[in-house]
């Protein structure tokens, strides 16, 4: 499930409409020289809008979270996730450090902070208890509810597997198990497209 800011995507769609209008007008009325000079810049602007406003998001999976930022992708298994912080933006405290999400919707104000230590399940349970006493018209941020739902399901499944293997229902979840390593990488496709468009713009300016 992808979690993203609807507002930024609406803004991106509006900006693309203007880019498309100017590009079509340029192709219909411009000369070969003007098209060469201005069209690569329009394409670069449209691509920049995609990178800044459309691409960033959180992808919530059964086994963890993928943080998709402008040119980077961070994969965080739930075994490596320690705390979730949702305020004006969303950040995740992991075994590899804090990772901020550029595109996930926050609380729009100084919102809730989940997790005060390394016991994520207990901290979130305390957060749910305090939330239960909150006014009924208070709605938790979508980023928080989406991640917590999958995180709790993963923890329950891990506890059930530990019980089935003879570890007992109270067995602690391993934080250093295989598959609990945060991985970060550059998105090769986005980097290549950005480089090609920058090269085209540079060539159109210099020629």
CSV table of C-alpha atoms in Angstrom, one decimal:
chain,number,residue,atom,x,y,z
A,1,UNK,CA,0.0,0.0,0.0
A,2,UNK,CA,1.4,3.4,-1.0
A,3,UNK,CA,1.0,6.3,1.4
A,4,UNK,CA,1.5,9.8,0.0
A,5,UNK,CA,0.4,13.4,0.3
A,6,UNK,CA,-2.6,14.0,-1.9
A,7,UNK,CA,-2.0,17.8,-1.9
A,8,UNK,CA,1.4,17.5,-3.5
A,9,UNK,CA,0.1,15.2,-6.2
A,10,UNK,CA,-2.7,17.7,-7.0
A,11,UNK,CA,-0.1,20.4,-7.2
A,12,UNK,CA,2.1,18.2,-9.5
A,13,UNK,CA,-0.9,17.5,-11.8
A,14,UNK,CA,-1.6,21.3,-12.1
A,15,UNK,CA,2.0,22.1,-12.8
A,16,UNK,CA,2.2,19.4,-15.5
A,17,UNK,CA,-0.9,20.9,-17.1
A,18,UNK,CA,1.0,24.2,-17.6
A,19,UNK,CA,4.1,22.3,-18.8
A,20,UNK,CA,2.0,20.4,-21.4
A,21,UNK,CA,0.3,23.6,-22.6
A,22,UNK,CA,3.6,25.4,-23.1
A,23,UNK,CA,5.2,22.3,-24.8
A,24,UNK,CA,2.3,21.9,-27.2
A,25,UNK,CA,2.2,25.6,-28.0
A,26,UNK,CA,6.0,25.5,-28.6
A,27,UNK,CA,5.7,22.5,-31.0
A,28,UNK,CA,2.9,24.0,-32.9
A,29,UNK,CA,4.2,27.6,-33.3
A,30,UNK,CA,7.9,27.4,-32.7
A,31,UNK,CA,10.8,27.1,-35.1
A,32,UNK,CA,13.3,24.3,-35.0
A,33,UNK,CA,15.7,26.5,-33.1
A,34,UNK,CA,13.3,27.7,-30.5
A,35,UNK,CA,12.0,24.1,-29.9
A,36,UNK,CA,15.6,22.9,-29.4
A,37,UNK,CA,16.4,25.8,-27.0
A,38,UNK,CA,13.2,25.5,-24.8
A,39,UNK,CA,11.8,22.0,-25.0
A,40,UNK,CA,14.6,20.3,-23.1
A,41,UNK,CA,14.1,22.8,-20.3
A,42,UNK,CA,10.4,22.1,-20.2
A,43,UNK,CA,11.0,18.4,-20.0
A,44,UNK,CA,13.5,18.9,-17.2
A,45,UNK,CA,11.0,21.0,-15.3
A,46,UNK,CA,8.3,18.4,-15.7
A,47,UNK,CA,10.7,15.7,-14.5
A,48,UNK,CA,11.7,17.8,-11.5
A,49,UNK,CA,8.0,18.1,-10.6
A,50,UNK,CA,7.7,14.3,-10.7
A,51,UNK,CA,10.8,13.8,-8.5
A,52,UNK,CA,9.8,16.5,-6.0
A,53,UNK,CA,6.0,16.2,-5.8
A,54,UNK,CA,4.9,12.9,-7.2
A,55,UNK,CA,7.5,10.2,-6.6
A,56,UNK,CA,8.1,10.6,-2.8
A,57,UNK,CA,5.9,8.2,-0.8
A,58,UNK,CA,5.9,5.4,1.8
A,59,UNK,CA,5.2,1.9,0.7
A,60,UNK,CA,3.8,-0.3,3.5
A,61,UNK,CA,4.5,-4.0,3.0
A,62,UNK,CA,3.7,-7.0,5.1
A,63,UNK,CA,7.4,-7.3,6.2
A,64,UNK,CA,8.4,-3.7,6.4
A,65,UNK,CA,8.3,-0.2,4.9
A,66,UNK,CA,9.9,1.2,1.8
A,67,UNK,CA,10.7,5.0,2.0
A,68,UNK,CA,10.8,6.3,-1.6
A,69,UNK,CA,12.4,9.8,-1.7
A,70,UNK,CA,13.6,11.9,-4.6
A,71,UNK,CA,16.5,9.7,-5.8
A,72,UNK,CA,16.8,7.2,-3.0
A,73,UNK,CA,14.9,4.2,-1.8
A,74,UNK,CA,15.2,2.9,1.8
A,75,UNK,CA,13.9,-0.5,2.7
A,76,UNK,CA,13.2,-0.9,6.4
A,77,UNK,CA,12.1,-4.3,7.7
A,78,UNK,CA,9.9,-4.1,10.8
A,79,UNK,CA,12.7,-6.0,12.7
A,80,UNK,CA,14.9,-2.9,12.2
A,81,UNK,CA,12.2,-0.3,12.9
A,82,UNK,CA,12.4,1.2,16.4
A,83,UNK,CA,10.2,4.3,16.5
A,84,UNK,CA,7.7,6.1,14.3
A,85,UNK,CA,7.5,9.9,14.6
A,86,UNK,CA,4.6,11.7,12.9
A,87,UNK,CA,4.5,15.5,13.2
A,88,UNK,CA,4.6,18.0,10.4
A,89,UNK,CA,6.6,15.3,8.6
A,90,UNK,CA,7.2,11.6,9.0
A,91,UNK,CA,10.5,10.0,10.2
A,92,UNK,CA,11.4,6.5,11.2
A,93,UNK,CA,14.0,5.6,13.8
A,94,UNK,CA,15.8,2.5,12.7
A,95,UNK,CA,18.8,0.4,13.6
A,96,UNK,CA,20.7,2.3,10.9
A,97,UNK,CA,19.6,5.8,12.1
A,98,UNK,CA,16.7,8.1,11.5
A,99,UNK,CA,15.2,8.1,8.0
A,100,UNK,CA,12.8,10.9,6.9
A,101,UNK,CA,10.1,10.4,4.4
A,102,UNK,CA,9.7,13.3,1.9
A,103,UNK,CA,6.2,12.3,0.7
A,104,UNK,CA,4.3,10.7,3.5
A,105,UNK,CA,1.5,12.9,5.0
A,106,UNK,CA,2.2,14.2,8.5
A,107,UNK,CA,-0.2,15.5,11.2
A,108,UNK,CA,-0.2,19.0,9.8
A,109,UNK,CA,1.0,20.3,13.1
A,110,UNK,CA,3.1,19.1,16.1
A,111,UNK,CA,1.5,15.7,16.1
A,112,UNK,CA,1.9,12.5,18.0
A,113,UNK,CA,5.3,10.8,18.6
A,114,UNK,CA,5.2,7.1,18.9
A,115,UNK,CA,7.7,5.0,20.7
A,116,UNK,CA,9.9,6.2,23.6
A,117,UNK,CA,12.4,3.3,23.7
A,118,UNK,CA,13.4,0.1,22.0
A,119,UNK,CA,10.3,-1.8,22.9
A,120,UNK,CA,8.2,-0.7,19.9
A,121,UNK,CA,5.2,-2.9,20.6
A,122,UNK,CA,4.9,-1.7,24.2
A,123,UNK,CA,5.4,1.9,23.3
A,124,UNK,CA,2.8,1.8,20.6
A,125,UNK,CA,0.4,0.0,22.9
A,126,UNK,CA,0.8,2.9,25.4
A,127,UNK,CA,0.2,5.3,22.5
A,128,UNK,CA,-3.0,3.4,21.6
A,129,UNK,CA,-4.1,3.6,25.3
A,130,UNK,CA,-3.7,7.3,25.4
A,131,UNK,CA,-5.3,7.7,22.1
A,132,UNK,CA,-8.3,5.7,23.3
A,133,UNK,CA,-9.0,8.4,25.8
A,134,UNK,CA,-8.8,11.2,23.3
A,135,UNK,CA,-11.9,13.0,21.9
A,136,UNK,CA,-13.7,10.8,19.4
A,137,UNK,CA,-13.3,13.4,16.6
A,138,UNK,CA,-9.5,13.2,16.7
A,139,UNK,CA,-8.3,11.4,13.7
A,140,UNK,CA,-4.8,9.9,13.6
A,141,UNK,CA,-2.6,10.6,10.6
A,142,UNK,CA,-2.9,8.1,7.7
A,143,UNK,CA,0.8,7.5,7.8
A,144,UNK,CA,0.6,6.4,11.4
A,145,UNK,CA,-2.4,4.1,11.2
A,146,UNK,CA,-1.1,2.4,8.0
A,147,UNK,CA,2.4,1.7,9.4
A,148,UNK,CA,1.1,0.7,12.8
A,149,UNK,CA,-1.5,-1.7,11.4
A,150,UNK,CA,1.1,-3.6,9.3
A,151,UNK,CA,3.8,-3.4,12.1
A,152,UNK,CA,1.4,-4.9,14.7
A,153,UNK,CA,0.4,-7.6,12.3
A,154,UNK,CA,4.1,-8.5,11.7
A,155,UNK,CA,4.8,-8.6,15.4
A,156,UNK,CA,1.8,-10.8,16.1
A,157,UNK,CA,2.9,-13.1,13.3
A,158,UNK,CA,6.5,-13.3,14.7
A,159,UNK,CA,5.2,-14.0,18.2
A,160,UNK,CA,2.9,-16.8,16.8
A,161,UNK,CA,5.9,-18.3,15.0
A,162,UNK,CA,8.1,-18.1,18.1
A,163,UNK,CA,5.3,-19.8,20.1
A,164,UNK,CA,4.9,-22.5,17.5
A,165,UNK,CA,8.6,-23.2,17.6
A,166,UNK,CA,8.6,-23.7,21.3
A,167,UNK,CA,9.9,-20.3,22.3
A,168,UNK,CA,6.8,-19.5,24.4
A,169,UNK,CA,4.3,-16.6,23.9
A,170,UNK,CA,6.4,-14.2,25.8
A,171,UNK,CA,9.6,-14.7,23.8
A,172,UNK,CA,11.2,-11.4,22.7
A,173,UNK,CA,11.3,-10.6,19.1
A,174,UNK,CA,14.9,-10.8,17.8
A,175,UNK,CA,16.3,-7.4,16.5
A,176,UNK,CA,19.3,-8.9,14.8
A,177,UNK,CA,17.6,-11.7,12.8
A,178,UNK,CA,18.1,-12.2,9.2
A,179,UNK,CA,16.0,-9.8,7.1
A,180,UNK,CA,16.2,-7.1,9.7
A,181,UNK,CA,18.8,-5.0,7.9
A,182,UNK,CA,18.0,-1.5,6.5
A,183,UNK,CA,19.1,-1.1,2.9
A,184,UNK,CA,19.5,2.2,1.1
A,185,UNK,CA,20.2,2.6,-2.6
A,186,UNK,CA,20.1,5.1,-5.4
A,187,UNK,CA,17.2,4.7,-7.9
A,188,UNK,CA,19.2,4.0,-11.0
A,189,UNK,CA,16.4,4.9,-13.4
A,190,UNK,CA,15.7,8.2,-11.8
A,191,UNK,CA,19.4,9.1,-11.7
A,192,UNK,CA,19.9,8.2,-15.4
A,193,UNK,CA,16.8,10.1,-16.6
A,194,UNK,CA,17.9,13.2,-14.6
A,195,UNK,CA,21.4,13.0,-16.0
A,196,UNK,CA,20.2,12.7,-19.6
A,197,UNK,CA,17.8,15.7,-19.2
A,198,UNK,CA,20.4,17.8,-17.6
A,199,UNK,CA,22.8,17.0,-20.5
A,200,UNK,CA,20.1,17.9,-23.0
A,201,UNK,CA,19.5,21.2,-21.3
A,202,UNK,CA,23.2,22.0,-21.2
A,203,UNK,CA,23.5,21.1,-24.9
A,204,UNK,CA,20.6,23.3,-25.9
A,205,UNK,CA,22.0,26.3,-24.0
A,206,UNK,CA,25.5,25.9,-25.5
A,207,UNK,CA,24.4,25.3,-29.1
